[in-house]
Amino acid sequence: MHENRETSFVPAKSADRSGKAYGRKTDMNAEEESDCGVKPVNQPNKEAQASAEVGEGRPRTKENIGGAHTPPTLSGERVPQGLSGVRQTAREREQEKFTALLHHMSVALLRGSFYVLKKNAAPGVDGVSWREYEDGLEDRLTDLHGRVHRGAYRAQPSRRVFIPKPDGRERPLGIASLEDKIAQQAVVTILNRIYEGDFKGYSYGFRPGRSPHQALDALNVGIQRRRVNYILDADIKGFFDHVSHKWMMKFLEHRIGDRRVLRLIQKWLKAGVLAAGERLETTVGTPQGAVVSPLLANVYLHYVFDLWLEAWRKKVAAGDVVAIRYADDSAPRAQRAEEGPMCVTA
């Protein structure tokens, strides 16, 4: 039960804040993984059905096999074909450690990442808006590309703002500088080609072709069609604020061997926040609102929760256990009441 087994994100056409972090709707041709479990009642339209299986038990569709055709970004650029090779290798070799990834961060990928960002988003500490950066875009992107590849790129602290929560409390959000957003989007595009082949079918949050509605539909199917005695609804308190940087990097190193990419992620984790004119150091957590945070959250929970739950329900549970996870919210459902507390531990 103490195993540590190893079992990506394409520029999106829209990006909206959802829940505790920014969700990113990625290209609808990104592949998904499912395992045996429940299948939502409401099937998606043909386009969505061709892009990702929905529910826990949906087998991979034929349309998802291959991946040589990559859809264009809003700028008209196509995602580099080399990324299809990364996805294929990740699926075929579950233990593969990718040592050469940064070269995929081309000027074209940075350009596509820029056009994915919200045009009217508030600027970060750099004070640069999307439209201001677009003026002289090619020169700016070429300069950013050069700094990233020669190690001269420096992440800037996030500008902290607070938004009200329904219960009257406030949730802190970090607004990154525009160049940090662009670079993070490009890295997420690359890494999703790896991790979308690893993530489990019951993980729905901030993933290509998946939505809260599909998670709710799968929950409904589990309640209506399975012999469920009880439901456990779990939410990790302050998850994004307390993620361990040390363990985050350890988990990433299972699949990422390119030290340059790992250093980029470390720079974003350690960049700190600017609050009331004062720079605060960040030793734990990943900024809510950062482009890279949803992916990092899914990677972390894949190792500390999803793999553990899969092993437990296969080797320990005597009855049926079905799980649904949306970011740090989960709802394991068990057939026998005495088995439930084991699902709470994570």
GROMACS .gro file of C-alpha atoms in nm:
model
  346
    1MET     CA    1   0.000   0.000   0.000
    2HIS     CA    2   0.301   0.228   0.005
    3GLU     CA    3   0.364   0.204  -0.366
    4ASN     CA    4   0.472   0.504  -0.569
    5ARG     CA    5   0.366   0.387  -0.912
    6GLU     CA    6   0.357   0.585  -1.230
    7THR     CA    7   0.062   0.486  -1.432
    8SER     CA    8  -0.043   1.685  -2.123
    9PHE     CA    9  -0.271   2.090  -2.249
   10VAL     CA   10  -0.291   2.261  -2.570
   11PRO     CA   11  -0.348   2.636  -2.610
   12ALA     CA   12  -0.713   2.700  -2.546
   13LYS     CA   13  -0.964   2.924  -2.715
   14SER     CA   14  -1.081   3.062  -2.386
   15ALA     CA   15  -0.961   3.081  -2.029
   16ASP     CA   16  -1.187   3.158  -1.737
   17ARG     CA   17  -1.148   3.146  -1.363
   18SER     CA   18  -1.328   2.847  -1.214
   19GLY     CA   19  -1.340   2.762  -0.847
   20LYS     CA   20  -1.002   2.796  -0.678
   21ALA     CA   21  -0.784   2.841  -0.984
   22TYR     CA   22  -0.803   2.940  -1.346
   23GLY     CA   23  -0.949   2.663  -1.554
   24ARG     CA   24  -0.825   2.623  -1.909
   25LYS     CA   25  -1.038   2.477  -2.186
   26THR     CA   26  -0.783   2.310  -2.403
   27ASP     CA   27  -0.799   2.180  -2.755
   28MET     CA   28  -1.069   1.925  -2.801
   29ASN     CA   29  -0.837   1.672  -2.963
   30ALA     CA   30  -0.627   1.620  -2.652
   31GLU     CA   31  -0.642   1.259  -2.540
   32GLU     CA   32  -0.792   1.143  -2.214
   33GLU     CA   33  -0.766   0.831  -2.002
   34SER     CA   34  -1.046   0.641  -1.834
   35ASP     CA   35  -1.069   0.335  -1.617
   36CYS     CA   36  -1.353   0.108  -1.518
   37GLY     CA   37  -1.626   0.284  -1.327
   38VAL     CA   38  -1.926   0.494  -1.418
   39LYS     CA   39  -2.032   0.647  -1.744
   40PRO     CA   40  -2.234   0.970  -1.751
   41VAL     CA   41  -2.594   0.954  -1.865
   42ASN     CA   42  -2.572   1.258  -2.089
   43GLN     CA   43  -2.335   1.179  -2.369
   44PRO     CA   44  -2.153   1.472  -2.529
   45ASN     CA   45  -2.197   1.580  -2.885
   46LYS     CA   46  -1.994   1.411  -3.158
   47GLU     CA   47  -1.711   1.661  -3.137
   48ALA     CA   48  -1.666   1.617  -2.763
   49GLN     CA   49  -1.715   1.241  -2.791
   50ALA     CA   50  -1.432   1.227  -3.042
   51SER     CA   51  -1.206   1.426  -2.819
   52ALA     CA   52  -1.227   1.271  -2.476
   53GLU     CA   53  -1.397   0.988  -2.302
   54VAL     CA   54  -1.638   1.099  -2.035
   55GLY     CA   55  -1.699   0.927  -1.706
   56GLU     CA   56  -1.487   0.678  -1.524
   57GLY     CA   57  -1.549   0.380  -1.746
   58ARG     CA   58  -1.547   0.516  -2.097
   59PRO     CA   59  -1.295   0.339  -2.320
   60ARG     CA   60  -1.071   0.549  -2.537
   61THR     CA   61  -1.243   0.634  -2.864
   62LYS     CA   62  -1.089   0.555  -3.200
   63GLU     CA   63  -1.084   0.922  -3.286
   64ASN     CA   64  -0.836   0.979  -3.005
   65ILE     CA   65  -0.582   0.730  -3.128
   66GLY     CA   66  -0.296   0.880  -3.320
   67GLY     CA   67  -0.278   1.249  -3.253
   68ALA     CA   68  -0.081   1.352  -3.561
   69HIS     CA   69  -0.327   1.628  -3.645
   70THR     CA   70  -0.295   1.924  -3.414
   71PRO     CA   71  -0.561   2.199  -3.416
   72PRO     CA   72  -0.464   2.560  -3.477
   73THR     CA   73  -0.448   2.817  -3.200
   74LEU     CA   74  -0.639   3.144  -3.214
   75SER     CA   75  -0.343   3.299  -3.391
   76GLY     CA   76  -0.373   3.045  -3.671
   77GLU     CA   77  -0.053   2.868  -3.570
   78ARG     CA   78  -0.059   2.492  -3.532
   79VAL     CA   79   0.083   2.322  -3.227
   80PRO     CA   80   0.428   2.182  -3.318
   81GLN     CA   81   0.406   1.829  -3.454
   82GLY     CA   82   0.686   1.720  -3.221
   83LEU     CA   83   0.444   1.743  -2.929
   84SER     CA   84   0.241   1.458  -3.079
   85GLY     CA   85   0.550   1.243  -3.046
   86VAL     CA   86   0.577   1.339  -2.679
   87ARG     CA   87   0.218   1.230  -2.620
   88GLN     CA   88   0.264   0.902  -2.803
   89THR     CA   89   0.584   0.821  -2.613
   90ALA     CA   90   0.419   0.909  -2.280
   91ARG     CA   91   0.136   0.667  -2.350
   92GLU     CA   92   0.356   0.385  -2.471
   93ARG     CA   93   0.621   0.414  -2.198
   94GLU     CA   94   0.467   0.476  -1.858
   95GLN     CA   95   0.807   0.491  -1.690
   96GLU     CA   96   0.967   0.722  -1.948
   97LYS     CA   97   1.145   1.027  -1.809
   98PHE     CA   98   1.155   1.311  -2.062
   99THR     CA   99   1.495   1.478  -2.062
  100ALA     CA  100   1.451   1.709  -2.362
  101LEU     CA  101   1.136   1.919  -2.348
  102LEU     CA  102   1.233   2.285  -2.349
  103HIS     CA  103   1.318   2.287  -2.721
  104HIS     CA  104   0.943   2.250  -2.783
  105MET     CA  105   0.900   2.601  -2.644
  106SER     CA  106   0.939   2.779  -2.974
  107VAL     CA  107   0.846   3.134  -3.069
  108ALA     CA  108   0.542   2.989  -3.246
  109LEU     CA  109   0.426   2.815  -2.928
  110LEU     CA  110   0.481   3.133  -2.727
  111ARG     CA  111   0.279   3.323  -2.986
  112GLY     CA  112  -0.007   3.076  -2.960
  113SER     CA  113   0.013   3.093  -2.581
  114PHE     CA  114  -0.013   3.473  -2.593
  115TYR     CA  115  -0.328   3.465  -2.802
  116VAL     CA  116  -0.491   3.221  -2.560
  117LEU     CA  117  -0.472   3.470  -2.273
  118LYS     CA  118  -0.763   3.695  -2.186
  119LYS     CA  119  -0.724   4.028  -2.359
  120ASN     CA  120  -0.888   4.229  -2.084
  121ALA     CA  121  -0.724   4.060  -1.786
  122ALA     CA  122  -0.582   4.283  -1.514
  123PRO     CA  123  -0.205   4.337  -1.544
  124GLY     CA  124   0.043   4.196  -1.295
  125VAL     CA  125   0.329   4.374  -1.120
  126ASP     CA  126   0.481   4.461  -1.459
  127GLY     CA  127   0.179   4.680  -1.538
  128VAL     CA  128   0.178   4.556  -1.899
  129SER     CA  129  -0.158   4.482  -2.055
  130TRP     CA  130  -0.229   4.229  -2.330
  131ARG     CA  131  -0.282   4.498  -2.594
  132GLU     CA  132   0.034   4.683  -2.498
  133TYR     CA  133   0.237   4.365  -2.531
  134GLU     CA  134   0.084   4.295  -2.872
  135ASP     CA  135   0.251   4.611  -3.001
  136GLY     CA  136   0.585   4.479  -3.124
  137LEU     CA  137   0.482   4.125  -3.037
  138GLU     CA  138   0.731   3.936  -3.253
  139ASP     CA  139   1.032   4.119  -3.110
  140ARG     CA  140   0.901   4.071  -2.757
  141LEU     CA  141   0.844   3.699  -2.807
  142THR     CA  142   1.182   3.650  -2.968
  143ASP     CA  143   1.344   3.820  -2.670
  144LEU     CA  144   1.140   3.611  -2.422
  145HIS     CA  145   1.230   3.293  -2.612
  146GLY     CA  146   1.599   3.380  -2.596
  147ARG     CA  147   1.593   3.456  -2.223
  148VAL     CA  148   1.410   3.132  -2.142
  149HIS     CA  149   1.651   2.916  -2.342
  150ARG     CA  150   1.971   3.072  -2.215
  151GLY     CA  151   1.852   3.076  -1.853
  152ALA     CA  152   1.822   3.454  -1.821
  153TYR     CA  153   1.445   3.454  -1.770
  154ARG     CA  154   1.335   3.570  -1.424
  155ALA     CA  155   0.987   3.512  -1.286
  156GLN     CA  156   0.822   3.814  -1.125
  157PRO     CA  157   0.613   3.801  -0.806
  158SER     CA  158   0.238   3.776  -0.847
  159ARG     CA  159   0.020   4.072  -0.758
  160ARG     CA  160  -0.212   3.959  -0.480
  161VAL     CA  161  -0.579   4.051  -0.492
  162PHE     CA  162  -0.872   3.918  -0.292
  163ILE     CA  163  -1.211   3.810  -0.420
  164PRO     CA  164  -1.514   3.747  -0.198
  165LYS     CA  165  -1.635   3.392  -0.130
  166PRO     CA  166  -2.000   3.295  -0.083
  167ASP     CA  167  -1.943   3.239   0.290
  168GLY     CA  168  -1.820   3.594   0.341
  169ARG     CA  169  -1.451   3.512   0.349
  170GLU     CA  170  -1.201   3.621   0.085
  171ARG     CA  171  -0.994   3.408  -0.147
  172PRO     CA  172  -0.644   3.530  -0.240
  173LEU     CA  173  -0.558   3.529  -0.609
  174GLY     CA  174  -0.221   3.589  -0.766
  175ILE     CA  175  -0.206   3.787  -1.090
  176ALA     CA  176   0.114   3.705  -1.274
  177SER     CA  177   0.298   3.934  -1.510
  178LEU     CA  178   0.211   3.891  -1.876
  179GLU     CA  179   0.539   3.724  -1.975
  180ASP     CA  180   0.504   3.480  -1.687
  181LYS     CA  181   0.156   3.392  -1.811
  182ILE     CA  182   0.286   3.333  -2.164
  183ALA     CA  183   0.573   3.113  -2.050
  184GLN     CA  184   0.350   2.919  -1.810
  185GLN     CA  185   0.092   2.858  -2.081
  186ALA     CA  186   0.362   2.723  -2.311
  187VAL     CA  187   0.496   2.486  -2.043
  188VAL     CA  188   0.145   2.365  -1.961
  189THR     CA  189   0.086   2.294  -2.331
  190ILE     CA  190   0.399   2.076  -2.338
  191LEU     CA  191   0.343   1.896  -2.009
  192ASN     CA  192  -0.020   1.812  -2.077
  193ARG     CA  193   0.103   1.596  -2.363
  194ILE     CA  194   0.264   1.380  -2.095
  195TYR     CA  195   0.021   1.394  -1.807
  196GLU     CA  196  -0.306   1.352  -1.995
  197GLY     CA  197  -0.185   0.997  -2.059
  198ASP     CA  198  -0.121   0.945  -1.687
  199PHE     CA  199  -0.421   1.104  -1.517
  200LYS     CA  200  -0.707   0.880  -1.408
  201GLY     CA  201  -1.055   0.876  -1.552
  202TYR     CA  202  -1.214   0.997  -1.229
  203SER     CA  203  -1.012   1.321  -1.236
  204TYR     CA  204  -1.224   1.593  -1.398
  205GLY     CA  205  -1.088   1.929  -1.286
  206PHE     CA  206  -0.913   2.162  -1.533
  207ARG     CA  207  -0.852   1.895  -1.796
  208PRO     CA  208  -0.899   1.897  -2.175
  209GLY     CA  209  -1.253   1.811  -2.279
  210ARG     CA  210  -1.377   1.771  -1.921
  211SER     CA  211  -1.613   1.989  -1.724
  212PRO     CA  212  -1.793   2.019  -1.389
  213HIS     CA  213  -2.111   1.905  -1.564
  214GLN     CA  214  -1.950   1.575  -1.660
  215ALA     CA  215  -1.832   1.524  -1.303
  216LEU     CA  216  -2.182   1.591  -1.168
  217ASP     CA  217  -2.333   1.362  -1.429
  218ALA     CA  218  -2.094   1.082  -1.332
  219LEU     CA  219  -2.188   1.136  -0.967
  220ASN     CA  220  -2.555   1.109  -1.060
  221VAL     CA  221  -2.494   0.783  -1.245
  222GLY     CA  222  -2.303   0.643  -0.949
  223ILE     CA  223  -2.590   0.725  -0.715
  224GLN     CA  224  -2.869   0.607  -0.944
  225ARG     CA  225  -2.718   0.293  -1.096
  226ARG     CA  226  -2.469   0.159  -0.842
  227ARG     CA  227  -2.530  -0.010  -0.510
  228VAL     CA  228  -2.401   0.281  -0.306
  229ASN     CA  229  -2.459   0.279   0.069
  230TYR     CA  230  -2.305   0.616   0.139
  231ILE     CA  231  -2.116   0.906  -0.018
  232LEU     CA  232  -1.811   1.076   0.125
  233ASP     CA  233  -1.768   1.438   0.012
  234ALA     CA  234  -1.414   1.563   0.082
  235ASP     CA  235  -1.251   1.899   0.024
  236ILE     CA  236  -0.885   1.962   0.110
  237LYS     CA  237  -0.876   2.279   0.317
  238GLY     CA  238  -0.646   2.548   0.174
  239PHE     CA  239  -0.497   2.305  -0.076
  240PHE     CA  240  -0.353   2.559  -0.320
  241ASP     CA  241  -0.207   2.762  -0.034
  242HIS     CA  242  -0.030   2.472   0.137
  243VAL     CA  243   0.104   2.245  -0.140
  244SER     CA  244   0.455   2.128  -0.052
  245HIS     CA  245   0.712   2.257  -0.302
  246LYS     CA  246   0.948   1.974  -0.210
  247TRP     CA  247   0.698   1.700  -0.286
  248MET     CA  248   0.568   1.880  -0.592
  249MET     CA  249   0.914   1.872  -0.747
  250LYS     CA  250   0.962   1.508  -0.648
  251PHE     CA  251   0.640   1.411  -0.822
  252LEU     CA  252   0.728   1.610  -1.134
  253GLU     CA  253   1.068   1.440  -1.151
  254HIS     CA  254   0.900   1.103  -1.204
  255ARG     CA  255   0.825   1.209  -1.560
  256ILE     CA  256   1.029   1.523  -1.626
  257GLY     CA  257   1.404   1.489  -1.653
  258ASP     CA  258   1.467   1.820  -1.829
  259ARG     CA  259   1.625   2.028  -1.553
  260ARG     CA  260   1.554   2.351  -1.744
  261VAL     CA  261   1.178   2.289  -1.731
  262LEU     CA  262   1.197   2.196  -1.363
  263ARG     CA  263   1.389   2.517  -1.290
  264LEU     CA  264   1.119   2.720  -1.465
  265ILE     CA  265   0.852   2.565  -1.246
  266GLN     CA  266   1.062   2.627  -0.936
  267LYS     CA  267   1.099   2.992  -1.035
  268TRP     CA  268   0.721   3.030  -1.053
  269LEU     CA  269   0.669   2.853  -0.720
  270LYS     CA  270   0.933   3.066  -0.547
  271ALA     CA  271   0.853   3.399  -0.717
  272GLY     CA  272   0.654   3.523  -0.419
  273VAL     CA  273   0.366   3.767  -0.409
  274LEU     CA  274   0.343   4.145  -0.391
  275ALA     CA  275   0.091   4.255  -0.130
  276ALA     CA  276   0.047   4.617  -0.019
  277GLY     CA  277   0.375   4.707  -0.188
  278GLU     CA  278   0.570   4.440   0.001
  279ARG     CA  279   0.719   4.129  -0.156
  280LEU     CA  280   0.633   3.816   0.043
  281GLU     CA  281   0.833   3.498   0.004
  282THR     CA  282   0.645   3.180  -0.086
  283THR     CA  283   0.779   2.856   0.062
  284VAL     CA  284   0.461   2.652   0.014
  285GLY     CA  285   0.161   2.665  -0.214
  286THR     CA  286   0.101   2.749  -0.576
  287PRO     CA  287  -0.071   3.080  -0.661
  288GLN     CA  288  -0.445   3.053  -0.715
  289GLY     CA  289  -0.506   3.215  -1.049
  290ALA     CA  290  -0.170   3.126  -1.204
  291VAL     CA  291  -0.186   2.957  -1.543
  292VAL     CA  292   0.033   2.669  -1.431
  293SER     CA  293  -0.144   2.603  -1.097
  294PRO     CA  294  -0.429   2.376  -1.218
  295LEU     CA  295  -0.186   2.137  -1.387
  296LEU     CA  296   0.047   2.132  -1.086
  297ALA     CA  297  -0.250   2.062  -0.858
  298ASN     CA  298  -0.358   1.768  -1.072
  299VAL     CA  299  -0.004   1.627  -1.079
  300TYR     CA  300   0.024   1.651  -0.701
  301LEU     CA  301  -0.315   1.492  -0.634
  302HIS     CA  302  -0.253   1.223  -0.895
  303TYR     CA  303   0.031   1.090  -0.683
  304VAL     CA  304  -0.102   1.151  -0.331
  305PHE     CA  305  -0.467   1.061  -0.389
  306ASP     CA  306  -0.554   0.902  -0.723
  307LEU     CA  307  -0.288   0.630  -0.728
  308TRP     CA  308  -0.349   0.552  -0.361
  309LEU     CA  309  -0.726   0.525  -0.414
  310GLU     CA  310  -0.682   0.303  -0.718
  311ALA     CA  311  -0.452   0.066  -0.528
  312TRP     CA  312  -0.682   0.061  -0.223
  313ARG     CA  313  -0.998  -0.020  -0.413
  314LYS     CA  314  -0.825  -0.298  -0.607
  315LYS     CA  315  -0.639  -0.463  -0.319
  316VAL     CA  316  -0.836  -0.383  -0.005
  317ALA     CA  317  -1.197  -0.291  -0.080
  318ALA     CA  318  -1.432  -0.588  -0.069
  319GLY     CA  319  -1.717  -0.398  -0.230
  320ASP     CA  320  -1.747  -0.151  -0.513
  321VAL     CA  321  -1.581   0.191  -0.471
  322VAL     CA  322  -1.634   0.466  -0.728
  323ALA     CA  323  -1.455   0.800  -0.708
  324ILE     CA  324  -1.493   1.141  -0.867
  325ARG     CA  325  -1.238   1.416  -0.817
  326TYR     CA  326  -1.258   1.776  -0.935
  327ALA     CA  327  -0.931   1.949  -0.840
  328ASP     CA  328  -0.909   1.918  -0.460
  329ASP     CA  329  -1.277   1.822  -0.418
  330SER     CA  330  -1.358   1.451  -0.422
  331ALA     CA  331  -1.655   1.225  -0.361
  332PRO     CA  332  -1.560   0.859  -0.308
  333ARG     CA  333  -1.868   0.635  -0.290
  334ALA     CA  334  -1.853   0.290  -0.127
  335GLN     CA  335  -2.082  -0.012  -0.128
  336ARG     CA  336  -2.015  -0.105   0.235
  337ALA     CA  337  -2.011   0.147   0.516
  338GLU     CA  338  -1.719  -0.017   0.695
  339GLU     CA  339  -1.495   0.049   0.395
  340GLY     CA  340  -1.557   0.421   0.377
  341PRO     CA  341  -1.319   0.568   0.633
  342MET     CA  342  -1.027   0.433   0.429
  343CYS     CA  343  -1.127   0.671   0.150
  344VAL     CA  344  -1.114   0.974   0.378
  345THR     CA  345  -0.745   0.951   0.460
  346ALA     CA  346  -0.624   1.137   0.152
   0.00000   0.00000   0.00000
